[in-house]
mmCIF file of C-alpha atoms in Angstrom:
data_model
loop_
_atom_site.group_PDB
_atom_site.id
_atom_site.type_symbol
_atom_site.label_atom_id
_atom_site.label_comp_id
_atom_site.label_asym_id
_atom_site.label_seq_id
_atom_site.Cartn_x
_atom_site.Cartn_y
_atom_site.Cartn_z
ATOM 1 C CA MET A 1367 -0.112 0.639 -0.088
ATOM 2 C CA GLY A 1368 2.767 2.256 -0.290
ATOM 3 C CA GLN A 1369 4.433 4.661 2.412
ATOM 4 C CA VAL A 1370 1.162 5.734 3.623
ATOM 5 C CA LEU A 1371 -0.466 2.857 3.798
ATOM 6 C CA ARG A 1372 1.923 0.119 5.194
ATOM 7 C CA LYS A 1373 1.445 -3.750 4.399
ATOM 8 C CA VAL A 1374 -1.837 -5.060 5.945
ATOM 9 C CA GLU A 1375 0.311 -7.824 7.927
ATOM 10 C CA GLU A 1376 2.480 -4.934 9.630
ATOM 11 C CA TYR A 1377 -0.733 -4.481 11.956
ATOM 12 C CA LYS A 1378 -2.912 -6.761 14.254
ATOM 13 C CA ASP A 1379 -5.759 -5.750 12.210
ATOM 14 C CA GLU A 1380 -7.936 -2.717 10.129
ATOM 15 C CA SER A 1381 -7.700 -0.419 13.394
ATOM 16 C CA GLN A 1382 -4.194 -0.268 13.363
ATOM 17 C CA ILE A 1383 -3.976 0.123 9.668
ATOM 18 C CA TYR A 1384 -6.176 3.657 10.263
ATOM 19 C CA ILE A 1385 -4.528 4.777 12.959
ATOM 20 C CA ASN A 1386 -1.212 4.376 11.401
ATOM 21 C CA ALA A 1387 -2.383 6.184 7.639
ATOM 22 C CA ILE A 1388 -3.623 9.080 9.923
ATOM 23 C CA HIS A 1389 -1.658 9.375 13.131
ATOM 24 C CA GLY A 1390 1.716 7.527 11.816
ATOM 25 C CA LYS A 1391 3.704 10.702 12.493
ATOM 26 C CA SER A 1392 1.245 12.485 15.170
ATOM 27 C CA LYS A 1393 2.939 13.909 18.629
ATOM 28 C CA GLY A 1394 0.075 14.923 20.202
ATOM 29 C CA TRP A 1395 -2.869 13.903 22.293
ATOM 30 C CA ILE A 1396 -5.756 11.524 20.720
ATOM 31 C CA THR A 1397 -9.134 11.336 21.853
ATOM 32 C CA LYS A 1398 -10.830 8.169 22.381
ATOM 33 C CA ALA A 1399 -14.356 7.780 22.943
ATOM 34 C CA GLU A 1400 -17.229 5.250 23.496
ATOM 35 C CA ILE A 1401 -21.073 5.185 23.269
ATOM 36 C CA ASN A 1402 -22.739 2.835 25.889
ATOM 37 C CA GLU A 1403 -26.371 2.752 26.276
ATOM 38 C CA GLY A 1404 -26.060 6.091 24.865
ATOM 39 C CA VAL A 1405 -23.029 7.571 27.353
ATOM 40 C CA PHE A 1406 -20.693 9.063 25.725
ATOM 41 C CA LYS A 1407 -17.025 9.038 27.205
ATOM 42 C CA GLN A 1408 -13.680 10.249 25.997
ATOM 43 C CA TRP A 1409 -10.140 9.565 26.857
ATOM 44 C CA HIS A 1410 -7.028 10.939 25.631
ATOM 45 C CA TYR A 1411 -3.649 8.840 24.238
ATOM 46 C CA LYS A 1412 -0.170 9.313 22.887
ATOM 47 C CA LEU A 1413 -0.121 7.070 19.524
ATOM 48 C CA ASN A 1414 2.092 4.533 20.787
ATOM 49 C CA GLN A 1415 -0.367 3.663 24.108
ATOM 50 C CA LEU A 1416 -3.679 3.999 20.999
ATOM 51 C CA LEU A 1417 -1.696 0.901 19.221
ATOM 52 C CA ASP A 1418 -1.940 -1.192 22.245
ATOM 53 C CA ILE A 1419 -6.080 -0.598 22.746
ATOM 54 C CA ASP A 1420 -8.272 -3.170 20.972
ATOM 55 C CA PHE A 1421 -10.937 -1.620 18.719
ATOM 56 C CA THR A 1422 -12.944 -4.314 17.829
ATOM 57 C CA GLN A 1423 -15.980 -3.560 20.387
ATOM 58 C CA GLU A 1424 -18.887 -1.338 19.908
ATOM 59 C CA ASN A 1425 -19.189 2.049 19.157
ATOM 60 C CA ILE A 1426 -15.379 3.270 19.105
ATOM 61 C CA TYR A 1427 -14.297 6.329 17.914
ATOM 62 C CA ILE A 1428 -10.809 8.361 17.756
ATOM 63 C CA SER A 1429 -9.974 11.815 16.457
ATOM 64 C CA LEU A 1430 -8.881 12.641 13.263
ATOM 65 C CA ASN A 1431 -6.739 15.347 14.659
ATOM 66 C CA THR A 1432 -4.472 15.799 17.487
ATOM 67 C CA PHE A 1433 -4.436 18.449 20.637
ATOM 68 C CA TYR A 1434 -1.949 20.072 23.039
ATOM 69 C CA LYS A 1435 -4.070 19.064 25.815
ATOM 70 C CA THR A 1436 -6.369 16.584 26.972
ATOM 71 C CA TYR A 1437 -9.337 18.679 25.751
ATOM 72 C CA ARG A 1438 -11.210 18.386 22.555
ATOM 73 C CA ARG A 1439 -11.518 21.731 21.806
ATOM 74 C CA ILE A 1440 -10.638 23.748 19.094
ATOM 75 C CA GLU A 1441 -8.032 26.184 20.868
ATOM 76 C CA ASN A 1442 -6.070 23.001 21.953
ATOM 77 C CA LEU A 1443 -5.348 21.541 18.101
ATOM 78 C CA LYS A 1444 -1.909 20.822 17.749
ATOM 79 C CA GLU A 1445 -1.891 19.024 14.562
ATOM 80 C CA ILE A 1446 -4.387 18.962 11.583
ATOM 81 C CA ASN A 1447 -4.076 15.737 9.801
ATOM 82 C CA CYS A 1448 -6.848 15.260 7.167
ATOM 83 C CA ILE A 1449 -9.712 16.617 5.798
ATOM 84 C CA HIS A 1450 -12.908 14.437 6.460
ATOM 85 C CA MET A 1451 -16.280 14.741 5.059
ATOM 86 C CA ASP A 1452 -19.312 11.891 6.848
ATOM 87 C CA LEU A 1453 -22.068 10.611 4.358
ATOM 88 C CA ASP A 1454 -25.168 9.798 5.522
ATOM 89 C CA THR A 1455 -25.818 7.240 2.909
ATOM 90 C CA TYR A 1456 -29.273 5.743 4.300
ATOM 91 C CA LYS A 1457 -30.657 9.105 4.135
ATOM 92 C CA THR A 1458 -30.211 9.292 0.263
ATOM 93 C CA LYS A 1459 -32.424 7.606 -2.539
ATOM 94 C CA TYR A 1460 -28.991 5.918 -3.794
ATOM 95 C CA THR A 1461 -27.370 2.595 -2.073
ATOM 96 C CA LYS A 1462 -23.093 2.846 -1.127
ATOM 97 C CA THR A 1463 -22.326 1.358 -4.500
ATOM 98 C CA GLN A 1464 -24.377 3.379 -6.701
ATOM 99 C CA ILE A 1465 -22.829 6.931 -4.622
ATOM 100 C CA LEU A 1466 -19.423 5.193 -4.776
ATOM 101 C CA MET A 1467 -19.205 4.544 -8.612
ATOM 102 C CA ASN A 1468 -20.824 8.064 -9.004
ATOM 103 C CA LEU A 1469 -18.105 9.845 -7.028
ATOM 104 C CA ASP A 1470 -14.965 7.557 -9.255
ATOM 105 C CA GLU A 1471 -16.833 9.213 -12.099
ATOM 106 C CA ASN A 1472 -17.651 12.086 -12.019
ATOM 107 C CA TYR A 1473 -16.473 13.560 -8.640
ATOM 108 C CA PHE A 1474 -12.957 12.091 -7.634
ATOM 109 C CA GLY A 1475 -9.957 14.050 -9.427
ATOM 110 C CA LYS A 1476 -12.299 16.275 -10.573
ATOM 111 C CA THR A 1477 -14.684 18.567 -8.623
ATOM 112 C CA ILE A 1478 -12.887 17.449 -5.024
ATOM 113 C CA PRO A 1479 -9.289 15.328 -4.758
ATOM 114 C CA ILE A 1480 -9.449 11.623 -4.582
ATOM 115 C CA PRO A 1481 -9.714 10.482 -0.894
ATOM 116 C CA ASN A 1482 -6.780 8.256 0.830
ATOM 117 C CA LEU A 1483 -9.245 6.823 2.872
ATOM 118 C CA ILE A 1484 -13.204 5.375 2.439
ATOM 119 C CA ILE A 1485 -14.476 3.553 4.977
ATOM 120 C CA ASP A 1486 -18.127 1.382 5.664
ATOM 121 C CA SER A 1487 -19.392 3.249 8.503
ATOM 122 C CA GLY A 1488 -22.315 0.767 9.148
ATOM 123 C CA ARG A 1489 -25.222 3.107 8.012
ATOM 124 C CA GLY A 1490 -22.745 5.174 5.571
ATOM 125 C CA LEU A 1491 -19.681 6.009 4.226
ATOM 126 C CA TYR A 1492 -16.999 8.129 5.303
ATOM 127 C CA LEU A 1493 -14.208 10.081 2.993
ATOM 128 C CA ILE A 1494 -10.970 10.944 4.088
ATOM 129 C CA TRP A 1495 -7.961 12.720 2.431
ATOM 130 C CA LEU A 1496 -4.744 12.940 4.914
ATOM 131 C CA ILE A 1497 -2.721 16.112 4.200
ATOM 132 C CA ASP A 1498 0.770 17.066 5.319
ATOM 133 C CA PRO A 1499 0.361 18.159 8.916
ATOM 134 C CA VAL A 1500 -0.673 22.005 9.726
ATOM 135 C CA PRO A 1501 -1.153 24.070 12.600
ATOM 136 C CA TYR A 1502 -3.971 25.885 14.195
ATOM 137 C CA MET A 1503 -3.607 28.784 12.731
ATOM 138 C CA ALA A 1504 -4.491 27.023 9.089
ATOM 139 C CA LEU A 1505 -8.189 26.605 10.402
ATOM 140 C CA PRO A 1506 -9.928 29.038 8.274
ATOM 141 C CA LEU A 1507 -8.366 27.765 5.344
ATOM 142 C CA TRP A 1508 -9.686 24.091 6.313
ATOM 143 C CA LYS A 1509 -12.754 24.679 7.288
ATOM 144 C CA ALA A 1510 -13.401 26.681 3.915
ATOM 145 C CA ILE A 1511 -12.297 23.073 2.019
ATOM 146 C CA GLU A 1512 -14.587 21.088 4.419
ATOM 147 C CA GLU A 1513 -17.221 23.444 3.521
ATOM 148 C CA TYR A 1514 -16.584 23.611 -0.152
ATOM 149 C CA ILE A 1515 -16.726 19.404 -0.293
ATOM 150 C CA TYR A 1516 -19.844 19.310 1.679
ATOM 151 C CA LYS A 1517 -21.602 21.968 -1.351
ATOM 152 C CA GLU A 1518 -20.259 19.197 -3.486
ATOM 153 C CA LEU A 1519 -21.827 15.948 -1.469
ATOM 154 C CA LYS A 1520 -24.944 17.413 -0.213
ATOM 155 C CA GLU A 1521 -26.645 15.165 -2.559
ATOM 156 C CA PHE A 1522 -25.030 11.980 -1.314
ATOM 157 C CA GLY A 1523 -25.911 12.708 2.428
ATOM 158 C CA ALA A 1524 -22.612 14.926 3.549
ATOM 159 C CA ASP A 1525 -23.423 15.790 6.942
ATOM 160 C CA ARG A 1526 -23.424 19.225 8.078
ATOM 161 C CA MET A 1527 -22.522 18.683 11.374
ATOM 162 C CA ALA A 1528 -19.300 16.876 10.830
ATOM 163 C CA LEU A 1529 -17.281 19.553 9.314
ATOM 164 C CA ASP A 1530 -15.585 19.640 12.883
ATOM 165 C CA PRO A 1531 -11.951 19.622 13.437
ATOM 166 C CA THR A 1532 -11.938 18.290 16.690
ATOM 167 C CA ARG A 1533 -14.942 15.229 14.848
ATOM 168 C CA VAL A 1534 -14.330 11.599 15.910
ATOM 169 C CA LEU A 1535 -15.158 8.897 13.719
ATOM 170 C CA ARG A 1536 -15.620 5.423 14.276
ATOM 171 C CA VAL A 1537 -12.843 3.209 14.141
ATOM 172 C CA PRO A 1538 -12.279 0.267 10.972
ATOM 173 C CA GLY A 1539 -12.532 -2.714 13.398
ATOM 174 C CA SER A 1540 -15.185 -1.596 15.402
ATOM 175 C CA ILE A 1541 -19.004 -2.552 15.643
ATOM 176 C CA ASN A 1542 -21.659 -0.117 14.609
ATOM 177 C CA SER A 1543 -24.766 -1.108 16.828
ATOM 178 C CA LYS A 1544 -27.043 0.085 14.790
ATOM 179 C CA SER A 1545 -26.499 -1.520 11.734
ATOM 180 C CA ASN A 1546 -24.970 -4.392 13.539
ATOM 181 C CA THR A 1547 -21.730 -4.371 11.193
ATOM 182 C CA MET A 1548 -17.937 -4.184 11.624
ATOM 183 C CA VAL A 1549 -16.231 -0.472 10.550
ATOM 184 C CA LYS A 1550 -14.530 -1.705 7.161
ATOM 185 C CA ILE A 1551 -11.922 -0.023 4.956
ATOM 186 C CA LEU A 1552 -13.076 -0.441 1.536
ATOM 187 C CA GLU A 1553 -10.403 1.857 -0.841
ATOM 188 C CA THR A 1554 -7.005 3.084 -0.181
ATOM 189 C CA ASN A 1555 -4.847 5.558 -1.659
ATOM 190 C CA GLU A 1556 -0.926 6.789 -0.608
ATOM 191 C CA TYR A 1557 -0.893 10.103 -2.003
ATOM 192 C CA VAL A 1558 -0.622 12.684 0.468
ATOM 193 C CA HIS A 1559 -2.206 16.506 0.000
ATOM 194 C CA LYS A 1560 -1.166 19.610 0.753
ATOM 195 C CA LEU A 1561 -3.714 22.221 1.934
ATOM 196 C CA ARG A 1562 -2.912 24.734 -0.309
ATOM 197 C CA GLU A 1563 -2.342 22.612 -3.080
ATOM 198 C CA ILE A 1564 -6.094 21.360 -2.854
ATOM 199 C CA GLN A 1565 -7.340 25.311 -2.926
ATOM 200 C CA GLU A 1566 -5.002 25.806 -5.628
ATOM 201 C CA GLU A 1567 -6.682 23.384 -7.536
ATOM 202 C CA TYR A 1568 -10.054 23.107 -6.373
ATOM 203 C CA LEU A 1569 -11.068 26.798 -4.618
ATOM 204 C CA PRO A 1570 -9.271 29.096 -6.724
ATOM 205 C CA GLU A 1571 -11.106 31.682 -5.374
ATOM 206 C CA ILE A 1572 -9.769 31.378 -1.675
ATOM 207 C CA PRO A 1573 -7.421 34.230 -1.032
ATOM 208 C CA LYS A 1574 -3.246 33.368 -0.520
ATOM 209 C CA LYS A 1575 -1.678 34.444 2.643
ATOM 210 C CA GLU A 1576 1.341 36.650 1.529
ATOM 211 C CA LYS A 1577 3.916 37.713 4.151
ATOM 212 C CA GLY A 1578 1.348 37.127 6.980
ATOM 213 C CA LYS A 1579 -1.723 38.655 5.679
ATOM 214 C CA ALA A 1580 -4.783 37.101 3.563
ATOM 215 C CA THR A 1581 -5.100 38.978 0.343
ATOM 216 C CA ALA A 1582 -8.153 38.396 -2.172
ATOM 217 C CA PRO A 1583 -7.800 37.540 -5.841
ATOM 218 C CA LYS A 1584 -7.032 40.058 -7.750
ATOM 219 C CA LYS A 1585 -10.422 40.304 -9.428
ATOM 220 C CA ARG A 1586 -12.547 43.025 -11.119
ATOM 221 C CA GLY A 1587 -15.748 44.118 -8.849
ATOM 222 C CA ARG A 1588 -17.329 42.728 -5.588
ATOM 223 C CA PRO A 1589 -14.941 39.398 -3.780
ATOM 224 C CA LYS A 1590 -16.863 36.741 -3.819
ATOM 225 C CA LYS A 1591 -19.044 35.525 -0.983
ATOM 226 C CA VAL A 1592 -16.548 32.677 -0.072
ATOM 227 C CA VAL A 1593 -13.920 35.295 0.547
ATOM 228 C CA TYR A 1594 -15.730 37.417 3.091
ATOM 229 C CA VAL A 1595 -16.508 34.435 4.699
ATOM 230 C CA PHE A 1596 -12.942 33.666 4.945
ATOM 231 C CA ASN A 1597 -11.895 36.473 6.578
ATOM 232 C CA GLU A 1598 -15.057 36.442 8.974
ATOM 233 C CA ARG A 1599 -13.635 32.969 10.349
ATOM 234 C CA SER A 1600 -10.200 33.689 10.223
ATOM 235 C CA LEU A 1601 -11.155 36.715 13.203
ATOM 236 C CA TYR A 1602 -13.383 34.355 14.814
ATOM 237 C CA LEU A 1603 -10.499 31.551 15.268
ATOM 238 C CA ALA A 1604 -8.189 34.684 16.976
ATOM 239 C CA ARG A 1605 -10.832 35.592 18.943
ATOM 240 C CA ILE A 1606 -11.017 32.664 20.258
ATOM 241 C CA THR A 1607 -7.262 31.901 20.831
ATOM 242 C CA ASP A 1608 -7.159 35.131 22.752
ATOM 243 C CA LEU A 1609 -10.014 34.757 25.151
ATOM 244 C CA VAL A 1610 -8.587 31.518 25.600
ATOM 245 C CA LYS A 1611 -5.117 33.108 26.285
ATOM 246 C CA LEU A 1612 -6.446 35.174 28.304
ATOM 247 C CA CYS A 1613 -7.460 32.724 30.810
ATOM 248 C CA GLU A 1614 -4.139 31.115 31.252
ATOM 249 C CA LEU A 1615 -2.623 34.279 31.469
ATOM 250 C CA ARG A 1616 -4.810 34.946 34.576
ATOM 251 C CA SER A 1617 -4.637 31.178 35.503
ATOM 252 C CA TYR A 1618 -7.996 30.848 34.838
ATOM 253 C CA ASP A 1619 -8.980 33.016 38.232
ATOM 254 C CA ILE A 1620 -11.701 35.576 36.136
ATOM 255 C CA GLU A 1621 -14.508 35.584 38.422
ATOM 256 C CA GLY A 1622 -15.082 39.115 37.411
ATOM 257 C CA GLU A 1623 -15.225 39.101 33.348
ATOM 258 C CA ARG A 1624 -16.507 35.117 33.307
ATOM 259 C CA GLU A 1625 -19.905 35.333 32.021
ATOM 260 C CA MET A 1626 -18.767 38.200 29.411
ATOM 261 C CA ILE A 1627 -15.831 35.478 28.615
ATOM 262 C CA LEU A 1628 -18.103 32.429 28.252
ATOM 263 C CA PHE A 1629 -20.455 34.336 26.068
ATOM 264 C CA LEU A 1630 -17.816 35.893 23.802
ATOM 265 C CA TYR A 1631 -16.372 32.053 23.526
ATOM 266 C CA ARG A 1632 -19.805 30.905 22.663
ATOM 267 C CA TYR A 1633 -21.014 33.086 20.368
ATOM 268 C CA TYR A 1634 -17.458 32.948 18.502
ATOM 269 C CA LEU A 1635 -17.555 29.048 18.356
ATOM 270 C CA ASN A 1636 -21.184 29.177 16.918
ATOM 271 C CA TYR A 1637 -20.331 31.196 13.963
ATOM 272 C CA PHE A 1638 -16.492 29.368 13.665
ATOM 273 C CA PHE A 1639 -18.258 25.615 13.689
ATOM 274 C CA GLU A 1640 -22.132 26.344 12.512
ATOM 275 C CA ASP A 1641 -22.842 23.536 15.362
ATOM 276 C CA GLU A 1642 -24.916 25.335 18.300
ATOM 277 C CA GLN A 1643 -24.504 22.041 20.409
ATOM 278 C CA LYS A 1644 -20.397 22.109 20.003
ATOM 279 C CA ALA A 1645 -20.121 25.232 21.198
ATOM 280 C CA LEU A 1646 -22.409 24.655 24.171
ATOM 281 C CA ASN A 1647 -20.147 21.729 25.038
ATOM 282 C CA ASP A 1648 -17.570 23.597 24.475
ATOM 283 C CA THR A 1649 -18.725 26.748 26.588
ATOM 284 C CA LEU A 1650 -19.279 24.278 29.377
ATOM 285 C CA GLU A 1651 -15.850 22.691 29.497
ATOM 286 C CA LEU A 1652 -13.664 26.117 29.626
ATOM 287 C CA ASN A 1653 -16.120 26.979 32.371
ATOM 288 C CA MET A 1654 -15.627 23.955 34.274
ATOM 289 C CA MET A 1655 -11.669 25.132 34.160
ATOM 290 C CA PHE A 1656 -12.061 27.989 35.826
ATOM 291 C CA VAL A 1657 -10.961 28.360 39.313
ATOM 292 C CA LYS A 1658 -15.138 29.360 40.182
ATOM 293 C CA PRO A 1659 -16.808 27.950 37.608
ATOM 294 C CA LEU A 1660 -20.764 28.621 37.062
ATOM 295 C CA PRO A 1661 -23.169 26.233 37.209
ATOM 296 C CA ILE A 1662 -23.963 24.277 34.281
ATOM 297 C CA LYS A 1663 -27.655 25.336 34.094
ATOM 298 C CA GLU A 1664 -26.300 28.856 35.294
ATOM 299 C CA ALA A 1665 -23.328 28.926 32.581
ATOM 300 C CA THR A 1666 -25.732 27.760 29.763
ATOM 301 C CA ARG A 1667 -28.295 30.387 30.684
ATOM 302 C CA ALA A 1668 -25.201 32.880 31.110
ATOM 303 C CA THR A 1669 -24.909 32.391 27.552
ATOM 304 C CA GLU A 1670 -27.816 31.872 25.612
ATOM 305 C CA SER A 1671 -27.903 34.891 24.313
ATOM 306 C CA ALA A 1672 -25.222 34.047 22.052
ATOM 307 C CA GLU A 1673 -26.411 31.134 20.145
ATOM 308 C CA LYS A 1674 -29.702 33.287 20.125
ATOM 309 C CA VAL A 1675 -27.809 36.332 17.783
ATOM 310 C CA TYR A 1676 -25.936 34.049 15.730
ATOM 311 C CA LYS A 1677 -29.279 32.385 14.490
ATOM 312 C CA SER A 1678 -30.364 35.775 14.032
ATOM 313 C CA LYS A 1679 -27.214 36.431 12.136
ATOM 314 C CA SER A 1680 -27.594 39.850 14.186
ATOM 315 C CA LYS A 1681 -24.553 42.217 14.277
ATOM 316 C CA ASP A 1682 -24.878 43.499 17.190
ATOM 317 C CA TYR A 1683 -21.849 41.928 19.474
ATOM 318 C CA LYS A 1684 -19.518 42.136 16.614
ATOM 319 C CA TYR A 1685 -17.709 44.248 19.141
ATOM 320 C CA LYS A 1686 -14.161 46.480 17.842
ATOM 321 C CA ASN A 1687 -10.817 46.065 20.141
ATOM 322 C CA GLU A 1688 -11.383 48.838 22.119
ATOM 323 C CA THR A 1689 -15.350 47.894 23.142
ATOM 324 C CA LEU A 1690 -13.460 43.917 24.096
ATOM 325 C CA ILE A 1691 -10.503 45.751 25.741
ATOM 326 C CA GLU A 1692 -12.918 47.544 28.201
ATOM 327 C CA LEU A 1693 -15.188 44.787 28.511
ATOM 328 C CA LEU A 1694 -12.102 42.432 29.848
ATOM 329 C CA GLN A 1695 -10.437 45.343 31.246
ATOM 330 C CA ILE A 1696 -7.249 43.890 29.303
ATOM 331 C CA THR A 1697 -4.327 45.026 30.542
ATOM 332 C CA GLU A 1698 -1.518 46.092 28.008
ATOM 333 C CA GLU A 1699 0.960 43.448 29.380
ATOM 334 C CA GLU A 1700 -2.006 40.874 28.492
ATOM 335 C CA GLN A 1701 -1.785 42.449 25.119
ATOM 336 C CA LYS A 1702 1.470 41.736 24.439
ATOM 337 C CA HIS A 1703 0.381 37.724 23.782
ATOM 338 C CA MET A 1704 -3.154 38.505 22.330
ATOM 339 C CA ILE A 1705 -3.484 37.929 18.408
ATOM 340 C CA THR A 1706 -6.157 40.215 17.366
ATOM 341 C CA ILE A 1707 -7.459 41.885 20.219
ATOM 342 C CA ILE A 1708 -5.386 44.822 21.042
ATOM 343 C CA SER A 1709 -5.034 48.470 20.738
ATOM 344 C CA LYS A 1710 -3.802 50.983 18.705
ATOM 345 C CA ASP A 1711 -0.619 51.700 20.328
ATOM 346 C CA GLU A 1712 0.120 47.651 20.459
ATOM 347 C CA TYR A 1713 -0.608 47.284 16.788
ATOM 348 C CA LYS A 1714 1.476 50.538 15.775
ATOM 349 C CA ALA A 1715 4.149 49.043 18.118
ATOM 350 C CA ARG A 1716 4.089 45.437 16.212
ATOM 351 C CA HIS A 1717 4.178 47.035 13.063
ATOM 352 C CA ARG A 1718 7.883 49.337 14.070
ATOM 353 C CA ALA A 1719 8.755 46.004 15.058
ATOM 354 C CA ARG A 1720 7.801 43.985 11.913
ATOM 355 C CA GLU A 1721 9.445 47.205 9.808
ATOM 356 C CA LYS A 1722 12.704 46.641 12.034
ATOM 357 C CA ASN A 1723 12.401 42.778 11.104
ATOM 358 C CA ARG A 1724 11.966 43.710 7.726
ATOM 359 C CA TYR A 1725 14.867 46.273 7.225
ATOM 360 C CA ALA A 1726 17.179 44.418 9.068
ATOM 361 C CA ASN A 1727 16.503 40.833 6.923
ATOM 362 C CA LYS A 1728 17.035 43.309 3.506
ATOM 363 C CA LEU A 1729 20.436 44.335 5.008
ATOM 364 C CA LYS A 1730 21.382 40.736 6.079
ATOM 365 C CA GLU A 1731 20.396 39.359 2.240
ATOM 366 C CA GLU A 1732 22.158 42.653 0.501
ATOM 367 C CA GLY A 1733 24.911 41.362 3.096
ATOM 368 C CA LYS A 1734 24.963 44.893 5.132
ATOM 369 C CA MET A 1735 24.870 44.872 9.210
ATOM 370 C CA THR A 1736 22.252 47.138 11.001
ATOM 371 C CA LYS A 1737 23.717 50.220 12.777
ATOM 372 C CA GLN A 1738 23.539 47.722 16.521
ATOM 373 C CA GLU A 1739 25.506 45.363 14.639
ATOM 374 C CA GLN A 1740 27.845 48.119 13.238
ATOM 375 C CA LEU A 1741 28.380 49.388 17.217
ATOM 376 C CA LYS A 1742 28.836 45.478 18.251
ATOM 377 C CA ALA A 1743 31.395 44.788 15.802
ATOM 378 C CA LEU A 1744 32.958 48.677 16.587
ATOM 379 C CA ARG A 1745 32.825 47.991 20.161
ATOM 380 C CA GLU A 1746 34.729 44.220 20.087
ATOM 381 C CA LYS A 1747 37.499 46.566 17.591
ATOM 382 C CA ILE A 1748 37.756 48.965 20.180
ATOM 383 C CA LYS A 1749 38.058 45.947 23.187
ATOM 384 C CA VAL A 1750 40.151 43.960 21.392
ATOM 385 C CA LEU A 1751 42.654 46.949 20.331
ATOM 386 C CA ARG A 1752 42.687 48.453 24.162
ATOM 387 C CA GLU A 1753 43.732 44.586 25.573
ATOM 388 C CA GLN A 1754 46.745 45.091 22.932
ATOM 389 C CA GLY A 1755 47.880 47.917 25.011
ATOM 390 C CA LEU A 1756 47.367 50.359 22.145
ATOM 391 C CA ARG A 1757 46.691 54.289 23.417
ATOM 392 C CA ASN A 1758 43.324 55.705 22.523
ATOM 393 C CA GLN A 1759 44.970 57.843 20.259
ATOM 394 C CA ASP A 1760 46.540 54.782 17.894
ATOM 395 C CA ILE A 1761 42.816 53.572 18.391
ATOM 396 C CA SER A 1762 41.038 56.535 16.774
ATOM 397 C CA GLU A 1763 43.371 55.934 13.727
ATOM 398 C CA LEU A 1764 43.325 52.415 13.060
ATOM 399 C CA LEU A 1765 39.635 52.778 13.683
ATOM 400 C CA ASN A 1766 38.895 56.132 11.660
ATOM 401 C CA ILE A 1767 37.137 57.590 14.080
ATOM 402 C CA PRO A 1768 37.038 60.965 16.253
ATOM 403 C CA LEU A 1769 38.957 60.561 19.289
ATOM 404 C CA LYS A 1770 35.666 62.267 21.266
ATOM 405 C CA THR A 1771 33.497 59.390 19.711
ATOM 406 C CA LEU A 1772 35.917 56.887 21.122
ATOM 407 C CA LYS A 1773 35.911 58.108 23.983
ATOM 408 C CA ARG A 1774 32.357 57.828 24.324
ATOM 409 C CA HIS A 1775 31.972 54.213 23.418
ATOM 410 C CA ILE A 1776 34.843 53.707 25.992
ATOM 411 C CA THR A 1777 32.834 55.151 28.775
ATOM 412 C CA TYR A 1778 29.791 53.445 27.492
ATOM 413 C CA MET A 1779 31.236 50.391 27.213
ATOM 414 C CA LYS A 1780 33.144 50.897 30.874
ATOM 415 C CA LYS A 1781 29.666 51.460 32.116
ATOM 416 C CA ASN A 1782 27.835 48.735 31.088
ATOM 417 C CA GLY A 1783 30.630 46.156 32.213
ATOM 418 C CA LEU A 1784 31.817 45.540 28.288
ATOM 419 C CA LEU A 1785 35.009 46.896 29.098
ATOM 420 C CA ALA A 1786 37.402 46.474 32.234
#
């Protein structure tokens, strides 16, 4: 099966083929979940631990992506390993065979990439595209590709509620209790995709990132809606990240801003995921990490307006940075750790730093030194010549600098311990 999907005999069963294909190089935490008598439970493992588990049981799932921490939430994503689509084929007028024949003939390699894994999940199909792992901040592009493939496959039962990077899917070799059948791998393909490669081949309207900024394609007229959605989703992701970072900076002791943080977190999650239940579940999990969490019912009630606003598509809570800084009492020091919730002064400071770095890199490419590097080199020469016993007058002439300038350098060097 090539480099990605190793030979079957190297593994005990299909579950290990599947896990190796998706997580063969994973470093983060992988979620394993079970549903028993309607109760959902989950645990977190590293790859070597996961391979030792027996998956030949009912209703066993694992996450497709990995996490920094043992919390299956969006801001904890470490590696995004694949794109996936869950087809509820039983909800369509087609059989699985008819769908696969249609996809093979009219879709794979034409309107969507050829998947690496096609899995019979029991009552449906999973399509999985392996990608070179990308970091958390690539999520807006990942989400745009998921949305595109969903629209292409909607006719075949694509599940709108399964477009989630923290999603867990059934493991091949396990049993689907609803259909009383084993989950199994139907087809494999060893080619590993690149996220940008998929975007450029199938979604040319999505903006490329240049020098850290997303730029829309240079076309006449108004940009397409998908570009707007992409940029909006990028903002929501950054907002989510900043809220969690604020909690971390305050050691989750945020009683004064607790309700507002939970409200905003649920609000932004709704817009990013477009999945109200997932947004609520993650909000309640974040709440339980607080030093003084709200009771579950109170946390749900305190943030339910976030869902109402999302459903109404109102812009009432699209706060500006200045408003968020005031509402959450974010200090100047805390802003240094934020991505987007920053003041105009912090923005200007970052812009100056970027320009300074850009100038330094340009000089480096040209084989030149910055003023600081020139000063450092000059002072090193002064130090060496003084250690050799040369007089100031001689050093001034050798280095071709005025004697007064040399003396200022010597005074500075002595004051800062650079010269005895």
